[in-house]
Short mmCIF file of N, CA and C in Angstrom, two decimals:
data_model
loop_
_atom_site.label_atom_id
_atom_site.label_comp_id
_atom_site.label_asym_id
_atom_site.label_seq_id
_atom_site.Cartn_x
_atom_site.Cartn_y
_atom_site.Cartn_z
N UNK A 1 -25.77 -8.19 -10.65
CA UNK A 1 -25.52 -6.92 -10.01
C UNK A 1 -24.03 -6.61 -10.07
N UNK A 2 -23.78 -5.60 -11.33
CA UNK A 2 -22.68 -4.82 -10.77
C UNK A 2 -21.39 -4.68 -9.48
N UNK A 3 -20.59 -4.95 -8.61
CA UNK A 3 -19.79 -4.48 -7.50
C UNK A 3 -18.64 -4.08 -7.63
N UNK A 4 -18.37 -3.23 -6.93
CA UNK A 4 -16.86 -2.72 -6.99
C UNK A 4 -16.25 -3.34 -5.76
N UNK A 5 -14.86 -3.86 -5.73
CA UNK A 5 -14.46 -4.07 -4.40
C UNK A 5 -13.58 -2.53 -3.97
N UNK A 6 -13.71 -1.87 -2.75
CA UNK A 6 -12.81 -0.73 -1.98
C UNK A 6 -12.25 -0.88 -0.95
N UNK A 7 -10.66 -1.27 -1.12
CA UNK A 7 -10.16 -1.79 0.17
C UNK A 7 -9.84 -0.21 0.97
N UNK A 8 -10.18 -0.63 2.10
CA UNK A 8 -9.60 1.24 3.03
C UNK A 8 -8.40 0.55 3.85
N UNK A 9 -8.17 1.54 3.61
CA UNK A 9 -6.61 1.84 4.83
C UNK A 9 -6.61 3.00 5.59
N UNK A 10 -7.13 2.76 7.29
CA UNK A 10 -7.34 3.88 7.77
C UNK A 10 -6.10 4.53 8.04
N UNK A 11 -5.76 5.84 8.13
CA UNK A 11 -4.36 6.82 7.85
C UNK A 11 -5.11 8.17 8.79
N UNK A 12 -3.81 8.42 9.14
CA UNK A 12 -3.76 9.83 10.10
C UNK A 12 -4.23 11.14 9.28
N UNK A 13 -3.78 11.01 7.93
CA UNK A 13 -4.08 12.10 6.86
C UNK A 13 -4.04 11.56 5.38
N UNK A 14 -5.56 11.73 5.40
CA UNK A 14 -5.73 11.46 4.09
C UNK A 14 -5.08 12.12 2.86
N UNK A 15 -4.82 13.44 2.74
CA UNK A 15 -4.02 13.57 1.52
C UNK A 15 -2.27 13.50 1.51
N UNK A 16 -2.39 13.75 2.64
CA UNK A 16 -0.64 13.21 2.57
C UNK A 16 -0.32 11.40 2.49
N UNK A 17 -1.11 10.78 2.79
CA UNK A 17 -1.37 9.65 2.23
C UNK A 17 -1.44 9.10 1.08
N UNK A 18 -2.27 9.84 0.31
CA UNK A 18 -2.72 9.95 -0.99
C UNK A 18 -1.07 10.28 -1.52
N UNK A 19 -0.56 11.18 -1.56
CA UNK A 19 0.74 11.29 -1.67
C UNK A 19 1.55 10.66 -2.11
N UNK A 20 1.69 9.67 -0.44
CA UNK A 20 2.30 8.85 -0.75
C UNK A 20 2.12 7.38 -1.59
N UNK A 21 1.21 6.88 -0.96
CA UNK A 21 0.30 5.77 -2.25
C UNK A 21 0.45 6.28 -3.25
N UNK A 22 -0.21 7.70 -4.08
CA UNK A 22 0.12 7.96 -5.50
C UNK A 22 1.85 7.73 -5.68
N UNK A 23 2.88 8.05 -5.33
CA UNK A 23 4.17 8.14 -5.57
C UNK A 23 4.39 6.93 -6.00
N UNK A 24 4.03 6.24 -4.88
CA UNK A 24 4.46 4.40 -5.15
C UNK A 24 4.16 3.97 -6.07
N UNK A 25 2.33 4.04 -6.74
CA UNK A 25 1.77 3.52 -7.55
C UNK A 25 2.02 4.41 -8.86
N UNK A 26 2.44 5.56 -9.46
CA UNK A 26 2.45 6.29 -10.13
C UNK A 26 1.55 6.62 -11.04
N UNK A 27 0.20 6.69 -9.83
CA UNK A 27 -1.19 7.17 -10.70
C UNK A 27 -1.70 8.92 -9.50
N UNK A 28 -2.64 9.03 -10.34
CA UNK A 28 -3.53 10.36 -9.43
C UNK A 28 -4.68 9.29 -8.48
N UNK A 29 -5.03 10.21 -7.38
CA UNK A 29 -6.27 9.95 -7.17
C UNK A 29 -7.35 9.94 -8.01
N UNK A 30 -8.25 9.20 -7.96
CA UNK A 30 -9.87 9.16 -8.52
C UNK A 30 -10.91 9.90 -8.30
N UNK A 31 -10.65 10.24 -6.35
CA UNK A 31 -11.74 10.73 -5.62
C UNK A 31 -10.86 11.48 -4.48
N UNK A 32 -11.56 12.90 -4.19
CA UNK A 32 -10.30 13.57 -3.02
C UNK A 32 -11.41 14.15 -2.13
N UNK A 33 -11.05 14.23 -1.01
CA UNK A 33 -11.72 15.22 0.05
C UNK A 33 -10.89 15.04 0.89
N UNK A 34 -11.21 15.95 2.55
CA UNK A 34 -9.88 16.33 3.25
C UNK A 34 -9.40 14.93 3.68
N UNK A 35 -10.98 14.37 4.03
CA UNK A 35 -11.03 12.59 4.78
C UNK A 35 -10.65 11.99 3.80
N UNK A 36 -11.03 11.52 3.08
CA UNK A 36 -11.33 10.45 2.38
C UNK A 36 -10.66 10.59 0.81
N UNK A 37 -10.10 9.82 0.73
CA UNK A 37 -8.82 9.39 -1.08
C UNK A 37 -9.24 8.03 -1.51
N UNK A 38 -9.51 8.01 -3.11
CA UNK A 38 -9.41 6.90 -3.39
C UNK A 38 -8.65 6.65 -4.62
N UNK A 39 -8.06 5.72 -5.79
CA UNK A 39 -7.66 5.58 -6.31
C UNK A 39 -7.75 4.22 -6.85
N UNK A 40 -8.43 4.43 -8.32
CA UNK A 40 -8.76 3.23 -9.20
C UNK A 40 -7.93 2.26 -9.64
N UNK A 41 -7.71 1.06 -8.95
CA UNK A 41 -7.08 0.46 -9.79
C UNK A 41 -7.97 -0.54 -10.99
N UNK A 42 -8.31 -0.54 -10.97
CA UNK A 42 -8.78 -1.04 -12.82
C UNK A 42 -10.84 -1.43 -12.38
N UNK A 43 -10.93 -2.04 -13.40
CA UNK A 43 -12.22 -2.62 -13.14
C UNK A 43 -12.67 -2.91 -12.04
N UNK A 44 -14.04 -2.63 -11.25
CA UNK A 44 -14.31 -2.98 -9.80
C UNK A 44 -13.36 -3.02 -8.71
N UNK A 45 -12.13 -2.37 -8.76
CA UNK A 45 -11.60 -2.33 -7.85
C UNK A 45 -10.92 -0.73 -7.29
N UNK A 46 -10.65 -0.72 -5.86
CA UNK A 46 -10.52 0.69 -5.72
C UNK A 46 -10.19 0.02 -4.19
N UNK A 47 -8.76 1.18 -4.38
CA UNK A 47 -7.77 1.86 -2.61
C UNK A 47 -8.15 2.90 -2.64
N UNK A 48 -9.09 2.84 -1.11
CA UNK A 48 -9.60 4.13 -0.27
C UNK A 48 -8.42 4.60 0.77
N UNK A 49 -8.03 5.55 1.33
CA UNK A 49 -7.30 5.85 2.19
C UNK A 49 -8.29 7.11 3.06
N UNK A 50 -8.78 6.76 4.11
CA UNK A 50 -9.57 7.13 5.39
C UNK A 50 -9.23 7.66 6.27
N UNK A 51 -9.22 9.08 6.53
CA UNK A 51 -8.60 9.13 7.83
C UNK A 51 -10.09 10.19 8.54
N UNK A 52 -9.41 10.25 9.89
CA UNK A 52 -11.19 10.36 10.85
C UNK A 52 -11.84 9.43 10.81
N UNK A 53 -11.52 8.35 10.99
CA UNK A 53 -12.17 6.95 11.17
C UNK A 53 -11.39 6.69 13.20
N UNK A 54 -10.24 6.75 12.86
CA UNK A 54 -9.49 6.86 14.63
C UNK A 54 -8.69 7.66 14.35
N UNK A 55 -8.53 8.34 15.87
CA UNK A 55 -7.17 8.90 15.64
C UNK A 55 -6.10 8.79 16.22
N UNK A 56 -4.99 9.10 15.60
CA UNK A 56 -3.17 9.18 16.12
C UNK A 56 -3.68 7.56 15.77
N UNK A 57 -3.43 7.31 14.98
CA UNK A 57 -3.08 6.15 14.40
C UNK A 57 -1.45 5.93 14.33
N UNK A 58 -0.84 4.56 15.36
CA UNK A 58 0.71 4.36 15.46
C UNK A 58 0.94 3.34 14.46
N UNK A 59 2.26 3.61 14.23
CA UNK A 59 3.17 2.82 13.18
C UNK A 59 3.37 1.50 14.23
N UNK A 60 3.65 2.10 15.59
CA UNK A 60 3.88 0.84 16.37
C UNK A 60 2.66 -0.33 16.86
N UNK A 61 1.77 -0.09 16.76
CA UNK A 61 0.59 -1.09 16.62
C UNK A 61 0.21 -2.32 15.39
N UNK A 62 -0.05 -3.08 15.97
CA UNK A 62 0.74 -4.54 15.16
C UNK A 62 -0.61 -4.73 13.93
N UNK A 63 -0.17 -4.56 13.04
CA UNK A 63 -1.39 -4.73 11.55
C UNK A 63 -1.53 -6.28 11.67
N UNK A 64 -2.62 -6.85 10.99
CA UNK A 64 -3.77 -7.82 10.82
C UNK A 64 -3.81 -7.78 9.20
N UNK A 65 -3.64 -6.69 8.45
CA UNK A 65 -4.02 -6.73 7.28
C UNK A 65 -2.98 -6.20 6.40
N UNK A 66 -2.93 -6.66 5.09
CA UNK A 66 -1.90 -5.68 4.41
C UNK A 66 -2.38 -5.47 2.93
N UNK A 67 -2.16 -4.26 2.42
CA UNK A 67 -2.40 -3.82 0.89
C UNK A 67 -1.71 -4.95 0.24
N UNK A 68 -1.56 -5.88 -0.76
CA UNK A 68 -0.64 -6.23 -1.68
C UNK A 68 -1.00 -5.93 -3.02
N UNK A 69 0.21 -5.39 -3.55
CA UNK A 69 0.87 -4.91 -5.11
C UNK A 69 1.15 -6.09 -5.40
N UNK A 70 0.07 -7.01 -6.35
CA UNK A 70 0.94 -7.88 -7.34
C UNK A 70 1.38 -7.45 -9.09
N UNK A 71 2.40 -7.66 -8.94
CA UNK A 71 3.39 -6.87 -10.23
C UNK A 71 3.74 -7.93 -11.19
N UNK A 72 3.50 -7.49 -12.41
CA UNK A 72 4.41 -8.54 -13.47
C UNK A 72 5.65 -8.48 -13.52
N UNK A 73 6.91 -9.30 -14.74
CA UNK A 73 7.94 -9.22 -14.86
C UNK A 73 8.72 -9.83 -14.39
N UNK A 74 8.03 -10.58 -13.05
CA UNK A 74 8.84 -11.82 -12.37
C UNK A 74 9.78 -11.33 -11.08
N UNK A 75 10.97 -12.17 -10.75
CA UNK A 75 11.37 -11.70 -9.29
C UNK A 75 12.78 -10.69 -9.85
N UNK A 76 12.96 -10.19 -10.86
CA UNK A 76 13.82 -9.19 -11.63
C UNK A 76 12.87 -7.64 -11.10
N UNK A 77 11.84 -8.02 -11.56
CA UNK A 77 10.87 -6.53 -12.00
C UNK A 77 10.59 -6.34 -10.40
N UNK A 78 10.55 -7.00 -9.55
CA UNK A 78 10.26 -7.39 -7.82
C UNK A 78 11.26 -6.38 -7.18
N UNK A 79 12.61 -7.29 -7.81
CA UNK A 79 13.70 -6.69 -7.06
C UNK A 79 14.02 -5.05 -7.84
N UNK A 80 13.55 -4.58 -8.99
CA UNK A 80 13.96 -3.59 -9.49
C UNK A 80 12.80 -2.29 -8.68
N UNK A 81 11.30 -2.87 -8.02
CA UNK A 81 10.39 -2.18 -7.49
C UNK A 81 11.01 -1.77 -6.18
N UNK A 82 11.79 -3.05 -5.31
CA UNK A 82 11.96 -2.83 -4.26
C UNK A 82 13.13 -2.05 -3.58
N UNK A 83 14.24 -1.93 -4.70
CA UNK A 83 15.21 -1.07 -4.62
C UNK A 83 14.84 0.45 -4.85
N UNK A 84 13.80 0.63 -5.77
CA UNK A 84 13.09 1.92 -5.96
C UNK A 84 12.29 2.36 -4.32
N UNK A 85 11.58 1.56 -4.21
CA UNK A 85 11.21 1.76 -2.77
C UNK A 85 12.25 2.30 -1.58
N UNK A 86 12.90 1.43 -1.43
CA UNK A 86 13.88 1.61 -0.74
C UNK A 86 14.86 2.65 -1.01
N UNK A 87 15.27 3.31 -2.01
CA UNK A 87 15.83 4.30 -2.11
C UNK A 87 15.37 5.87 -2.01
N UNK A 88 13.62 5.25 -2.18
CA UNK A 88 12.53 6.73 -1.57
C UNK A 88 12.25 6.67 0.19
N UNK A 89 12.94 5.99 0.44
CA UNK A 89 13.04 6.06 1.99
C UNK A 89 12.05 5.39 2.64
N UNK A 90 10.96 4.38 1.85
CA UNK A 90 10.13 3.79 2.46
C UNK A 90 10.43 2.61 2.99
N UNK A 91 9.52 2.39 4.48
CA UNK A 91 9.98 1.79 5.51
C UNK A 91 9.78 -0.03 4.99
N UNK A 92 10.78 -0.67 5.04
CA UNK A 92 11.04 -1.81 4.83
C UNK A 92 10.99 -3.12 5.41
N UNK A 93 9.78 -4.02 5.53
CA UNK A 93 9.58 -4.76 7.22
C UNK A 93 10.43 -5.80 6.73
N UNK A 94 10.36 -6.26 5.61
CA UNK A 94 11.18 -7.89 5.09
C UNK A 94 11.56 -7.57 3.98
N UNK A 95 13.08 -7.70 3.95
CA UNK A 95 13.61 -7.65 2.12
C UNK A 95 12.33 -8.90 1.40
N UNK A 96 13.22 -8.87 0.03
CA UNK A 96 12.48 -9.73 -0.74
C UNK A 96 13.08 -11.19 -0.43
N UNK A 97 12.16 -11.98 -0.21
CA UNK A 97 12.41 -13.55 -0.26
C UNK A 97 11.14 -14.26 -0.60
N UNK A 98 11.56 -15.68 -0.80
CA UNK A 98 10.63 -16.55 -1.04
C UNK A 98 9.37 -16.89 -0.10
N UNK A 99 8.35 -16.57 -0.10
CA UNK A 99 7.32 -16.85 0.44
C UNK A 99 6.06 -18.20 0.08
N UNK A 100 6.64 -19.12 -0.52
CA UNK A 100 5.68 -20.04 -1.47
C UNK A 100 4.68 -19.74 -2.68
N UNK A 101 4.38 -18.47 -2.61
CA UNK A 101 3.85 -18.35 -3.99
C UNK A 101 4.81 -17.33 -4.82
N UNK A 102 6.46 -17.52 -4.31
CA UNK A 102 6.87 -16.12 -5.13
C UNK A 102 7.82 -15.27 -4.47
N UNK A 103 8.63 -14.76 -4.95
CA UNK A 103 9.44 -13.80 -4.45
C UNK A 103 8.43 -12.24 -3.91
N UNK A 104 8.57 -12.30 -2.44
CA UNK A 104 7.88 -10.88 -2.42
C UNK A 104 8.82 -10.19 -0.74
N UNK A 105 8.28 -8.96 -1.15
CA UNK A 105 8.59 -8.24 0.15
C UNK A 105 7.61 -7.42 0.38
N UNK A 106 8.13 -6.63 2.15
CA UNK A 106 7.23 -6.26 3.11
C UNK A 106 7.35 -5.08 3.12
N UNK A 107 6.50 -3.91 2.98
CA UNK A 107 7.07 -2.68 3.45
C UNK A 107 5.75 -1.91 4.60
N UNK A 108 6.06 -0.87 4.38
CA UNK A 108 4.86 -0.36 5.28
C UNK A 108 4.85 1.27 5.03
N UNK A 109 3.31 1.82 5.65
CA UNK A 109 3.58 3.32 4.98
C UNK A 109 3.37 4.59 6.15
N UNK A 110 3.83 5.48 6.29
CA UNK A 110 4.05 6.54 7.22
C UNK A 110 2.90 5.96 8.22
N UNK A 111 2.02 5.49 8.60
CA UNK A 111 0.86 5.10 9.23
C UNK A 111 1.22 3.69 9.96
N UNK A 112 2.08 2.87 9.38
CA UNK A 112 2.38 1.74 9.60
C UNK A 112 1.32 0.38 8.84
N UNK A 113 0.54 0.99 8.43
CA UNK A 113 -0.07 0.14 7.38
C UNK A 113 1.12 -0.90 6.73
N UNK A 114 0.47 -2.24 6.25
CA UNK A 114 1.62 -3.09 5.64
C UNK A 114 0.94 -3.31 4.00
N UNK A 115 2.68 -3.30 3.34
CA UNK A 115 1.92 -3.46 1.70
C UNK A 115 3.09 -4.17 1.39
N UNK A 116 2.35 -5.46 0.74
CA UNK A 116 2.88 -6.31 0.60
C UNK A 116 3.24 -5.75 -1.20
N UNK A 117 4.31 -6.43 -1.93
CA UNK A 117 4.51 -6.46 -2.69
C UNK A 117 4.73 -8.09 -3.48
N UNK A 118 3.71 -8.58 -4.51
CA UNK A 118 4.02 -10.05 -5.01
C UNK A 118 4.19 -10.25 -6.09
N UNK A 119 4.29 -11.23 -6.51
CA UNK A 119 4.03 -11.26 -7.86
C UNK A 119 2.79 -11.81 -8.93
N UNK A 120 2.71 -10.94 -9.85
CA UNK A 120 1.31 -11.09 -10.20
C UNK A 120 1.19 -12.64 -11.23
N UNK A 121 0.29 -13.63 -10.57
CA UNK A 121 0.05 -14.89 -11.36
C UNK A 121 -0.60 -15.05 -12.57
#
């Protein structure tokens, strides 16, 4: 049997969300409605972004879970993502450091959602 995995990230607004996730990732959405965004990343896999699931969703409420971007190119291509980030004004929880599998850092998105950034093995 066939499966796709769809991770959601519930968000205050789904297309301004979409937005922003597309910016970062530098793809389109897949799937749009006012609620609900998704965006393919490759074979069986797919980021939903949900919103009307709760609402007034705070940045200040402590996440459990986080998106991670694993990226090729090593901790060069890491640090060249994360200065890009950071210069689009996105919110920054941990520069880049060593975490045991890898140079990665922490960021987070208008929602307070956390997205990790690693490197891809």
């Amino acid at each position: 049997m066939p499966a796709s995995v769809v991770s959601i990230v519930y968000v205050n607004n789904a297309p301004a969300a979409a937005r922003f996730y597309g910016d970062l990732l530098g793809m389109s959405p897949s799937f749009e409605t006012s609620g609900y965004v998704t965006f393919d990343l490759g074979p069986g896999a797919d980021l939903g972004l949900w919103s009307g699931q709760f609402e007034d969703l705070s940045p200040d409420v402590p996440r459990t879970s986080e998106v991670c971007l694993a990226i090729g190119g090593g901790p060069e291509e890491l640090n060249v993502t994360f200065e890009q980030w950071k210069s689009k004004g996105v919110t920054i929880l941990r520069e880049p450091h060593d975490a045991g599998f890898g140079l990665t850092f922490l960021a987070a998105d208008p929602d307070g959602n956390r997205i990790r950034v690693a490197p891809q093995e």
